[in-house]
Coordinates of C-alpha atoms and ligand atoms in Angstrom, one line a residue:
X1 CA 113.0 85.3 100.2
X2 CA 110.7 87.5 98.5
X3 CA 113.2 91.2 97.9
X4 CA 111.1 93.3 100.1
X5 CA 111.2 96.9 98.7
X6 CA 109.2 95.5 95.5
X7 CA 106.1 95.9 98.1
X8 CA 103.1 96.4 97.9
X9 CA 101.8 95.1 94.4
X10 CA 99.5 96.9 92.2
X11 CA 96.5 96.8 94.7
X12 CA 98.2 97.6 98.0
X13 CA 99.1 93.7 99.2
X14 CA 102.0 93.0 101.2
X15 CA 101.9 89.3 101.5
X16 CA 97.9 88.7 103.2
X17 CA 97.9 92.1 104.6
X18 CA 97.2 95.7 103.2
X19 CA 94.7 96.0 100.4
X20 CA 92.1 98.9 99.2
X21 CA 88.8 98.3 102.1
X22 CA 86.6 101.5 101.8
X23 CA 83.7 102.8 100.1
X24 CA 83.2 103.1 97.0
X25 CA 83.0 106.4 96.7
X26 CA 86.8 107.1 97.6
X27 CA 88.1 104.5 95.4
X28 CA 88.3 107.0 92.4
X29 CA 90.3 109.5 94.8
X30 CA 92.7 106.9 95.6
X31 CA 93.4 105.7 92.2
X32 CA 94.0 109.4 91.2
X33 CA 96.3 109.7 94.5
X34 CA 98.1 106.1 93.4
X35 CA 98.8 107.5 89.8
X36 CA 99.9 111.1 90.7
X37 CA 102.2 109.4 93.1
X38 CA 103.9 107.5 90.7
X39 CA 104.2 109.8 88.3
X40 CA 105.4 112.1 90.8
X41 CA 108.0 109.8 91.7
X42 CA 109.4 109.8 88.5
X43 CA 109.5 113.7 87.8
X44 CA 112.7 115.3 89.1
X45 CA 111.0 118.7 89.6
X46 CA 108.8 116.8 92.1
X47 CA 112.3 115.1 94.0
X48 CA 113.9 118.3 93.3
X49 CA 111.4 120.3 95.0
X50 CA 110.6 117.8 98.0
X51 CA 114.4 117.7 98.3
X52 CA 114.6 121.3 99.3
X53 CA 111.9 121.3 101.2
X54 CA 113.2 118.9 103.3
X55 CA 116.4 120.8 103.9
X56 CA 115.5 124.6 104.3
X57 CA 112.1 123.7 105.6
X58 CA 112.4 121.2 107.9
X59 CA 115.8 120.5 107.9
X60 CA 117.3 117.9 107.3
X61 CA 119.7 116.0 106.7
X62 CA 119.3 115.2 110.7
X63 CA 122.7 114.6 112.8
X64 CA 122.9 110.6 113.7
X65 CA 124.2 111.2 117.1
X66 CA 126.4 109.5 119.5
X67 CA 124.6 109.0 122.9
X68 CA 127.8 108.2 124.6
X69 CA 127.0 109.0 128.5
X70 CA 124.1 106.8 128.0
X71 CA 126.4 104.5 126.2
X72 CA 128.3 104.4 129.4
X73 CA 125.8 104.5 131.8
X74 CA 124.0 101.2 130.0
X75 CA 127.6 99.5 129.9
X76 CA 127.1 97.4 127.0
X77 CA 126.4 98.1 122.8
X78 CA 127.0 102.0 121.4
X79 CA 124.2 103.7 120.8
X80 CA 123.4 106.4 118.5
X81 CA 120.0 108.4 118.0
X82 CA 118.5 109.6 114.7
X83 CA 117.8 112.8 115.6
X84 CA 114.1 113.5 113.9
X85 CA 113.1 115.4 117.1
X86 CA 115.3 118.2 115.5
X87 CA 112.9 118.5 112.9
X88 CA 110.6 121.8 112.2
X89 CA 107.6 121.3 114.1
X90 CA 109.7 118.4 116.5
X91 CA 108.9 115.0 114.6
X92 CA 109.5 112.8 111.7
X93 CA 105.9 113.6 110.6
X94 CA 106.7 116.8 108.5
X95 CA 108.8 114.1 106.1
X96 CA 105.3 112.9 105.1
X97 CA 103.1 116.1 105.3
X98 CA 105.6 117.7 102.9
X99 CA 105.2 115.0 100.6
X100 CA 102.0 114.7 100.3
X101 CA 101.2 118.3 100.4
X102 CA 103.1 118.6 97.1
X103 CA 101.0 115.6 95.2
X104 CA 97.8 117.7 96.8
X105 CA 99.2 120.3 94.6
X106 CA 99.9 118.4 91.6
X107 CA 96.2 117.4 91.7
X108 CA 94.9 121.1 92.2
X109 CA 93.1 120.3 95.3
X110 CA 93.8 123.2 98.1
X111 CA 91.8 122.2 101.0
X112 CA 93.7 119.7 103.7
X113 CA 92.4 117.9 106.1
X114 CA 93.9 115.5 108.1
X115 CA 93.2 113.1 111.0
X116 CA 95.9 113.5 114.5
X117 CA 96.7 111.3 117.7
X118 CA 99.3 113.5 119.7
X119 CA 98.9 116.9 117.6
X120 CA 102.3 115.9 116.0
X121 CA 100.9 115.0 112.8
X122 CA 98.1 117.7 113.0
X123 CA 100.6 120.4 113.7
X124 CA 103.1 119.2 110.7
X125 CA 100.1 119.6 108.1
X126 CA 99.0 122.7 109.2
X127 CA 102.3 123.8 108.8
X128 CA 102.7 122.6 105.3
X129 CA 99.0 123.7 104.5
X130 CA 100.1 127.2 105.9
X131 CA 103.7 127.5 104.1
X132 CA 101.6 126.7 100.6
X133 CA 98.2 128.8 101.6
X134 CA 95.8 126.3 101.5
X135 CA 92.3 125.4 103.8
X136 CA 93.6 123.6 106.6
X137 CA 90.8 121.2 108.8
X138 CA 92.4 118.4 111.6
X139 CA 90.0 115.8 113.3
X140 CA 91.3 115.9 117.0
X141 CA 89.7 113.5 119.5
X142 CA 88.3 115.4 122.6
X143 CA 90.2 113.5 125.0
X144 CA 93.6 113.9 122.8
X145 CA 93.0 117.5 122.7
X146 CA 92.5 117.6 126.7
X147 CA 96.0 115.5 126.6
X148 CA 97.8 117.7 123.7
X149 CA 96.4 121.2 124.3
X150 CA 99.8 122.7 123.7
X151 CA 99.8 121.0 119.7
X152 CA 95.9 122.5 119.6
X153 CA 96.9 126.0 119.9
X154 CA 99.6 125.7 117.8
X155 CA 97.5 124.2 114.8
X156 CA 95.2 127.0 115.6
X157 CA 98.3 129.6 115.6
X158 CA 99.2 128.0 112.1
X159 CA 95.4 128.9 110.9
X160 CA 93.8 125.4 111.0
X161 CA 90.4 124.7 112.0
X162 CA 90.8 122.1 114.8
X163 CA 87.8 119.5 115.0
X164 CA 86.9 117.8 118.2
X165 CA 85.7 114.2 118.0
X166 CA 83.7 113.4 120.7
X167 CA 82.2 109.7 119.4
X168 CA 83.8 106.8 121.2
X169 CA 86.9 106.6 123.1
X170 CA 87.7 110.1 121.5
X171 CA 91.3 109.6 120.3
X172 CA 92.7 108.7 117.4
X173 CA 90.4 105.9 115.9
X174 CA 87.4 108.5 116.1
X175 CA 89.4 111.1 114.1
X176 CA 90.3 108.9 111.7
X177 CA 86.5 108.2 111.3
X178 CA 86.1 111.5 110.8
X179 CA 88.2 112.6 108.6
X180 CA 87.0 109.9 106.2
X181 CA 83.7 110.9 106.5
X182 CA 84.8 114.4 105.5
X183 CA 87.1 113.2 102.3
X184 CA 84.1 111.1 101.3
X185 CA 81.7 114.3 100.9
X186 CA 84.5 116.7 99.5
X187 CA 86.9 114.4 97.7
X188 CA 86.8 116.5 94.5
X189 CA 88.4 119.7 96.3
X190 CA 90.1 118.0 99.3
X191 CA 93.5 115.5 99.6
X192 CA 93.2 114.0 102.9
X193 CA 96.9 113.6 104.3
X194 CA 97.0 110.5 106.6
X195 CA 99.7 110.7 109.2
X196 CA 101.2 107.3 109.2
X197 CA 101.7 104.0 107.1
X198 CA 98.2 102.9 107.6
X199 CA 95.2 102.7 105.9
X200 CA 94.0 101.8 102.3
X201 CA 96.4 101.6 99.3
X202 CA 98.3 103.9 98.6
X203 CA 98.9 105.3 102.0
X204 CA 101.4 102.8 103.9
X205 CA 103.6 102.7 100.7
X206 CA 103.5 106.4 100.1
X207 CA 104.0 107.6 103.9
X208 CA 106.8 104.6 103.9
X209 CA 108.1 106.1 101.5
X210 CA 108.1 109.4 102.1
X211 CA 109.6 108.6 105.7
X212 CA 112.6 106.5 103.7
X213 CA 114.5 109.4 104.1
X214 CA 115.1 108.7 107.7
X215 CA 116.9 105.1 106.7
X216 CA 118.7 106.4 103.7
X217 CA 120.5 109.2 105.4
X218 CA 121.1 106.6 108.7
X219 CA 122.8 104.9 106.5
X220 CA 125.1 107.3 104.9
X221 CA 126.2 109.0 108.2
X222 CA 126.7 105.4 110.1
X223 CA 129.6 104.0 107.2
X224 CA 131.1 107.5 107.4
X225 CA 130.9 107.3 111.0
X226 CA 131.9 103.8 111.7
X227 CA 132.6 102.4 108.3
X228 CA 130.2 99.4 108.8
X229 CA 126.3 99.2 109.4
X230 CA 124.6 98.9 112.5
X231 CA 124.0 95.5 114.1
X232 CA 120.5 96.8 115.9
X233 CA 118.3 99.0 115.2
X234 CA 114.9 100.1 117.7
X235 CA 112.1 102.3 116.7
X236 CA 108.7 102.9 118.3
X237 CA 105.5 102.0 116.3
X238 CA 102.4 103.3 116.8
X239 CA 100.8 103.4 112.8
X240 CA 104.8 102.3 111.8
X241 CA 105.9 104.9 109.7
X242 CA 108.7 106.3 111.8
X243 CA 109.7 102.7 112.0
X244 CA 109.2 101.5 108.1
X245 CA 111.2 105.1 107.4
X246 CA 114.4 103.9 109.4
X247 CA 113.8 100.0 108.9
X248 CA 113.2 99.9 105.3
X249 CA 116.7 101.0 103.8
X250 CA 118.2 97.7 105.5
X251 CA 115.6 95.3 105.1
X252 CA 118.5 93.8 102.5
X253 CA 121.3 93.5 105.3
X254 CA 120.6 90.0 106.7
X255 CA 123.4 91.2 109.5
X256 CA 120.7 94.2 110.8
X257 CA 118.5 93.1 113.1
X258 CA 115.0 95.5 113.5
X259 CA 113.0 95.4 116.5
X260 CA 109.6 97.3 116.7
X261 CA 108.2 99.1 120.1
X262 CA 104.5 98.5 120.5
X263 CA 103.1 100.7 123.7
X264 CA 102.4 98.4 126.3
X265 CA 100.2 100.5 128.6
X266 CA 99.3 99.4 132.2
X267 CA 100.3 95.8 130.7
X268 CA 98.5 93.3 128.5
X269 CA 95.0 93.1 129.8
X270 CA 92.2 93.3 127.5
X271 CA 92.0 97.5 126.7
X272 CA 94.7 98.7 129.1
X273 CA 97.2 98.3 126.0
X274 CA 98.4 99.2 122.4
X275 CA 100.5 95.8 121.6
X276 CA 98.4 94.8 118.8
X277 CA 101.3 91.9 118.4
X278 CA 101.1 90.6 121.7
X279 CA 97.0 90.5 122.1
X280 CA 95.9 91.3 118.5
X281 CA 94.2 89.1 115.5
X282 CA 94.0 89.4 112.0
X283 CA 91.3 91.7 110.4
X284 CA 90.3 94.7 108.8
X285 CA 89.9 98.1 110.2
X286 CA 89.9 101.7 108.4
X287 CA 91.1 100.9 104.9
X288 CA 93.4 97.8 105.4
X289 CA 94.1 94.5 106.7
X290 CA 96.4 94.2 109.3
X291 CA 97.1 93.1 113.4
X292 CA 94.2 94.8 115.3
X293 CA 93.1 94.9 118.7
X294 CA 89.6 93.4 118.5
X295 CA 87.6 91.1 120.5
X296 CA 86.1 87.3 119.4
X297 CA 83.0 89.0 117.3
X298 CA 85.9 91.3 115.7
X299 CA 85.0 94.7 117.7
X300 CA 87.8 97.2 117.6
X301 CA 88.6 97.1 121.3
X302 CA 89.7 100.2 123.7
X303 CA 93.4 100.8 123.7
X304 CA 95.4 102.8 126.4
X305 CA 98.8 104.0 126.2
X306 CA 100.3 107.0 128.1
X307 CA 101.7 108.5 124.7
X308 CA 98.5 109.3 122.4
X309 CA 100.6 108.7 119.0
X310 CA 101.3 104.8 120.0
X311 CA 97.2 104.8 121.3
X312 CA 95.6 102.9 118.5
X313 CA 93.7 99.9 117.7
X314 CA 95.7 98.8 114.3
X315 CA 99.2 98.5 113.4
X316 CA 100.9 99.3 109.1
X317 CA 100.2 96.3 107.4
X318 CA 103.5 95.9 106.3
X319 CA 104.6 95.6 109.9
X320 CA 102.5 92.8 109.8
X321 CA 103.9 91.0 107.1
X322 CA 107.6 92.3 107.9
X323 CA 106.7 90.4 111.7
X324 CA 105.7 87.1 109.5
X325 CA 108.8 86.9 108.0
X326 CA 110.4 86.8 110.6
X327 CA 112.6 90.3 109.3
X328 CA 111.3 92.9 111.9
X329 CA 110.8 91.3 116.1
X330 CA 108.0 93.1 118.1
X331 CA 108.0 93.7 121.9
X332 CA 107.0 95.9 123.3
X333 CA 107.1 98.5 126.7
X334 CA 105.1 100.1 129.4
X335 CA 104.0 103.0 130.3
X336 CA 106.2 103.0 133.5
X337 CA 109.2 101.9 131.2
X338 CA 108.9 104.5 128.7
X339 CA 108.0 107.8 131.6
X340 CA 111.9 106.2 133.1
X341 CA 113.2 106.2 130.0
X342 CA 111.6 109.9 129.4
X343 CA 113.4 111.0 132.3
X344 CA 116.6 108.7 131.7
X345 CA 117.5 109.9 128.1
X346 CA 116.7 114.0 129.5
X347 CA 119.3 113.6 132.6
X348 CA 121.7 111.4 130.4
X349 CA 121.7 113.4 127.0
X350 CA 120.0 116.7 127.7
X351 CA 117.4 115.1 125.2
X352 CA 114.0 115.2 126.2
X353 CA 112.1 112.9 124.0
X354 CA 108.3 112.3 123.1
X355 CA 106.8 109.7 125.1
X356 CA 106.5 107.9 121.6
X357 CA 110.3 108.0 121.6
X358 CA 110.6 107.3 125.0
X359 CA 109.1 103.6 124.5
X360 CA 112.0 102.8 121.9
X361 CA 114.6 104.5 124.3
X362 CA 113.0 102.0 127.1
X363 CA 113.8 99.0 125.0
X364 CA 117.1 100.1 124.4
X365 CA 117.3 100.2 127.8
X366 CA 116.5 96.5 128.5
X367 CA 118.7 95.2 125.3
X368 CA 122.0 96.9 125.2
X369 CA 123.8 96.1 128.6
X370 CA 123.2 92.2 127.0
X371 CA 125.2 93.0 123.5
X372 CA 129.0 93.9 123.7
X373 CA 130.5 97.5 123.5
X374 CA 131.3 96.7 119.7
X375 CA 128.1 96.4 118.6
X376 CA 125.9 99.3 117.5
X377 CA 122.6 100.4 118.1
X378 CA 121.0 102.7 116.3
X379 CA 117.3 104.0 117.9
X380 CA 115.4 106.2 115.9
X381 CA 114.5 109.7 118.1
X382 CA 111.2 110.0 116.3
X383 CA 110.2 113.4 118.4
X384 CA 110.8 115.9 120.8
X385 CA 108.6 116.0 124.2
X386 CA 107.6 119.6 124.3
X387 CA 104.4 118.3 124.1
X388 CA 104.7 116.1 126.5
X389 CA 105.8 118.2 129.2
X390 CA 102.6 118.8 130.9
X391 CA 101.6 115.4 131.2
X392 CA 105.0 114.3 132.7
X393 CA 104.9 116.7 135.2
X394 CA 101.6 116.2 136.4
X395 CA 102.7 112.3 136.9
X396 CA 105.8 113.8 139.2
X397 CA 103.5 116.2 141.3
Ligands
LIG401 C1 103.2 110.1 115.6 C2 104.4 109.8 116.4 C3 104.8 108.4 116.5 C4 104.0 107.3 116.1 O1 103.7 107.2 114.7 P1 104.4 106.2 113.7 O2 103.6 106.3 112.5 O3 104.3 104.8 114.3 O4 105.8 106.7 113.6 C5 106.0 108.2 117.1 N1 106.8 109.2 117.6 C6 106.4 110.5 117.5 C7 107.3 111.5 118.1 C8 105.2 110.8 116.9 O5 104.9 112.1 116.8

């Protein structure tokens, strides 16, 4: 087998999928952003200085925790979470906003923009644009905005200029649009920080990368804990980077299995879902080659999903090659399945997760009463469901 973590190559490939596909005009910006990167990545001031970030800032190390009533209640493996909803701003998105908001800085550009599905993503880089005083603009779809007003106002409390997208299916493909449009015309004074490991080169390796964190310290905490590695572990994947952050560490350990949580809407009719490995095709969409949802003539096609940050057309490519080998298994769960697991994981654990979350929780769900009680799960808490809360109770009324 080809050693994994020696992905991408030079250009952004993972196996057929990845690559550099936009105009020509941001193709100097991105090799700038590939070469500060690695020399970033080789300066200890930078590690140093991300490092500390990511513990008085945001703080981590986040507790792996033992989810023992659920545990009980399921009747069959142990299951921890990786508690990213802890995080400052309540997701594993500040990981990669404080990354990148560092390499913005090491290439002197101070104005941020940045593209957002849920809000999550929006609200950590208006965070990290606000702790370092820079010019902080988020694309917003109008209908995520409608869905996520309590992540709006807090972007605007941060000091961000929030931009409604009102083309399309307003959500997050539009933003995205958007926001690429923007870097296009101001790339000399602007770092665009995408939110997950998607896009052109050298976005899914750097976000990956920058959410490795989340693996690494699983790691650690599960040998003290338990003196041996997990046997599962379950992440939801909307972009993948929450997933490639927890995955990656143990792509190496043959005896970890990895399974991925697509958002499987109202089920898998033709635009009533987000499982782009259960209905999707191979093609090119917004900076890469990956899985997409897209019809026959290759048109992106609508996507639906009740959590906005699993709601999009395109998955990582490195999913998509991690999937081909075989390495990483994809299923996925429903909207119904994920609002019972929302409500499961709050009564069980006094945890109330993001709908994102809530898919992987849902999986968990289905898969551990099958394994025995001495095998261990570990699922990856990607957020907190603050921002959820409306929506959820609006289903119950
Ligand atoms: C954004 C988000 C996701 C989905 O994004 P990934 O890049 O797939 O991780 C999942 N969970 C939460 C809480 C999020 O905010």
């Amino acid at each position: 087998m080809t050693p994994l973590e020696t992905l991408p190559d030079a250009r952004g490939h993972f196996g057929p999928y990845g690559g550099m596909f936009v105009p020509e005009t941001l193709m100097t910006a991105l090799e700038e952003l590939s070469a500060e990167y690695e020399n970033a990545k080789r300066d200890p001031a930078f590690q140093t200085e991300l490092a500390d970030l990511l513990r008085d800032f945001a703080g981590r190390p986040t507790p792996l925790y033992l989810a023992a009533r659920l545990t009980s209640d399921l009747g069959g493996a142990k299951i921890y979470l990786k508690r990213e909803d802890l995080l400052h701003t309540g997701a594993h998105k500040i990981n990669n906003a404080l990354g990148q908001i560092l390499l913005a800085r090491r290439m002197g550009k101070r104005r941020i923009i940045a593209e957002t599905g849920a809000g999550q993503h929006g609200v950590a880089t208006a965070t990290v644009a606000a702790h370092f005083g820079c010019e902080c603009i988020i694309y917003m779809g109008a209908v995520d905005m409608e869905r996520q007003a309590l992540n709006v106002a807090r972007m605007r409390f941060l000091g961000a200029k929030v931009v409604a997208v009102t083309a399309g299916q307003a959500t997050l493909k539009e933003a995205i649009n958007e926001a690429m449009r923007d870097w296009v015309t101001n790339v000399r004074s602007t770092h665009y920080i995408l939110g997950s490991a998607l896009g052109s080169h050298p976005y899914p390796m750097m976000v990956r990368d920058f959410q490795r964190v989340i693996g690494l310290e699983t790691r650690r905490q599960i040998l003290q804990r338990e003196e041996r590695l997990p046997d599962l572990l379950i992440a939801c994947v909307g972009g993948g980077s929450n997933a490639i952050g927890l995955f990656h560490p143990f792509l190496d350990d043959r005896s970890v299995r990895m399974i991925g949580v697509e958002a499987g809407g109202e089920g898998m009719r033709a635009g009533r879902h987000a499982a782009r490995f259960q209905g999707g095709r191979l093609g090119v969409f917004q900076g890469t080659k990956t899985f997409l949802l897209a019809n026959e003539d290759g048109q992106i096609e609508l996507t639906h999903s009740i959590s906005a940050g699993l709601d999009y057309a395109a998955v990582g490519p490195e999913h998509s090659y991690l999937r081909d080998a075989g390495r990483v298994e994809y299923v996925y769960a429903t909207d119904e399945e994920a609002l019972h697991a929302f409500h499961t994981l709050s009564e069980t654990e006094g945890i109330i997760p993001a709908l994102e979350t809530a898919h992987a929780i849902a999986h968990a769900m289905k898969i551990a009463p099958t394994l025995s009680p001495n095998e261990l799960i570990v699922i990856n808490c990607s957020g907190r469901g603050d921002k959820d809360v409306q929506q959820v109770a609006a289903q119950m009324a």
